[in-house]
Amino acid sequence: MKIAQTPKPPYYAVIFTSEAADLDESYHKMSDLMVSLAERQDGYLGLESSRTDIGITVSYWRDLDCIMKWKENTKHRSAQQLGRERWYENYTIRICRVEREYSK
Amino acid sequence: MKIAQTPKPPYYAVIFTSEAADLDESYHKMSDLMVSLAERQDGYLGLESSRTDIGITVSYWRDLDCIMKWKENTKHRSAQQLGRERWYENYTIRICRVEREYSK
């Protein structure tokens, strides 16, 4: 996992923060599958993810329409339902407009 | 660490993603100090942080002016300099306007 190489702002970020209930093997398989599907979605710009006691996954997108299309993706919807029911105790999703970016 | 309890959008997020060079004990002390200072800044709304091979820290703020004041905080500026010189191989900072939020 590296820092995502994103274009000049503005673009969009989805910050997904979770407190996990039970991240079993089925979770990790699904997580890998969702990343590979997201990468093929129109407007996908990159993804960053880490987990200690909470998990933070940030995905980057060209615009809000691309985010909504990914949210409605059929396979992604099944994964979202499993996430709510099985894997996540709590989560928060924040949809953000990235206005400035700077790097070392 | 829990999911940050943030107000109804809009508000702002600073996504700090890093690839670490050497996170020694001095880093962890400084990190704890910066969190305690940030918590006392005007407009601070919360913070989420995790690290595996990359580190992701997201801090939440009332508005851009609060973010700029925290960036210019004298002790924070010293920490930023040490971060650039000693602890971080690469990092990216993204300043975002949070437009929507939903939770389980």
Coordinates of C-alpha atoms in Angstrom, one line a residue, chain A residues 1-6 11-13 15 17-19 48-58 60 64 68 71 83-85 88-104, chain B residues 1-6 11-13 15 17-19 48-58 60 64 68 71 83-85 88-104:
Chain A
M1 CA 0.0 0.0 0.0
K2 CA 1.3 3.4 -1.0
I3 CA 0.0 6.9 -0.8
A4 CA -2.5 7.4 -3.7
Q5 CA -1.2 9.5 -6.6
T6 CA -4.2 11.7 -7.2
Y11 CA -11.8 15.8 -6.7
Y12 CA -13.7 13.8 -4.2
A13 CA -12.8 11.5 -1.2
I15 CA -13.6 8.4 4.2
T17 CA -14.1 4.7 9.3
S18 CA -15.1 1.4 11.0
E19 CA -15.1 -0.3 14.3
E48 CA -5.6 4.3 0.9
S49 CA -6.4 1.9 3.8
S50 CA -5.0 1.1 7.3
R51 CA -6.3 -0.6 10.4
T52 CA -5.3 -0.7 14.0
D53 CA -8.1 -0.5 16.5
I54 CA -10.2 1.4 14.0
G55 CA -10.0 0.9 10.2
I56 CA -9.8 3.9 7.9
T57 CA -10.2 3.5 4.1
V58 CA -10.2 6.5 1.9
Y60 CA -10.7 9.0 -4.2
L64 CA -20.0 12.8 -6.9
M68 CA -23.0 7.3 -6.4
K71 CA -22.4 2.9 -4.2
G83 CA -20.6 -5.4 6.2
R84 CA -23.6 -3.9 8.1
E85 CA -24.9 -7.4 9.2
Y88 CA -18.9 -3.9 11.3
E89 CA -20.0 -2.9 14.8
N90 CA -20.1 0.8 13.8
Y91 CA -19.0 2.8 10.8
T92 CA -19.2 6.3 9.4
I93 CA -18.9 7.3 5.8
R94 CA -18.0 10.9 4.9
I95 CA -18.2 12.2 1.4
C96 CA -15.8 15.1 0.9
R97 CA -14.7 17.5 -1.8
V98 CA -10.9 17.7 -1.8
E99 CA -10.0 21.3 -2.2
R100 CA -6.2 21.4 -1.6
E101 CA -3.4 18.9 -1.6
Y102 CA 0.3 19.0 -0.8
S103 CA 3.0 16.4 -0.4
K104 CA 6.5 15.6 0.6
Chain B
M1 CA -9.6 5.2 19.4
K2 CA -13.3 5.4 18.4
I3 CA -15.0 6.8 15.3
A4 CA -15.1 10.6 15.7
Q5 CA -18.5 12.0 16.6
T6 CA -18.8 14.9 14.2
Y11 CA -17.4 20.8 8.1
Y12 CA -13.8 20.2 7.1
A13 CA -11.4 17.2 7.1
I15 CA -6.5 13.7 5.6
T17 CA -1.4 9.9 4.7
S18 CA 2.2 9.0 5.4
E19 CA 4.8 6.4 4.5
E48 CA -9.3 9.3 13.7
S49 CA -5.9 7.5 13.1
S50 CA -4.6 4.1 12.2
R51 CA -1.4 2.7 10.8
T52 CA -0.4 -0.5 9.0
D53 CA 2.1 -0.1 6.2
I54 CA 0.8 3.4 5.6
G55 CA -0.5 5.7 8.3
I56 CA -3.8 7.6 7.9
T57 CA -4.8 10.4 10.3
V58 CA -8.0 12.3 9.7
Y60 CA -12.0 17.2 11.6
L64 CA -10.7 26.4 6.8
M68 CA -4.9 27.4 9.0
K71 CA -1.2 24.7 10.8
G83 CA 8.2 15.1 10.6
R84 CA 9.6 16.2 7.3
E85 CA 13.2 15.8 8.3
Y88 CA 8.3 10.6 7.2
E89 CA 9.6 9.3 3.9
N90 CA 6.6 10.6 2.0
Y91 CA 3.3 12.2 3.0
T92 CA 0.3 13.8 1.4
I93 CA -2.1 16.2 3.1
R94 CA -5.6 16.7 1.6
I95 CA -7.9 19.4 2.8
C96 CA -11.5 18.5 2.2
R97 CA -15.0 19.9 2.7
V98 CA -17.2 17.2 4.2
E99 CA -20.5 17.4 2.4
R100 CA -22.4 14.3 3.5
E101 CA -22.1 11.8 6.4
Y102 CA -23.9 8.6 7.3
S103 CA -23.3 6.0 10.0
K104 CA -24.3 2.7 11.3

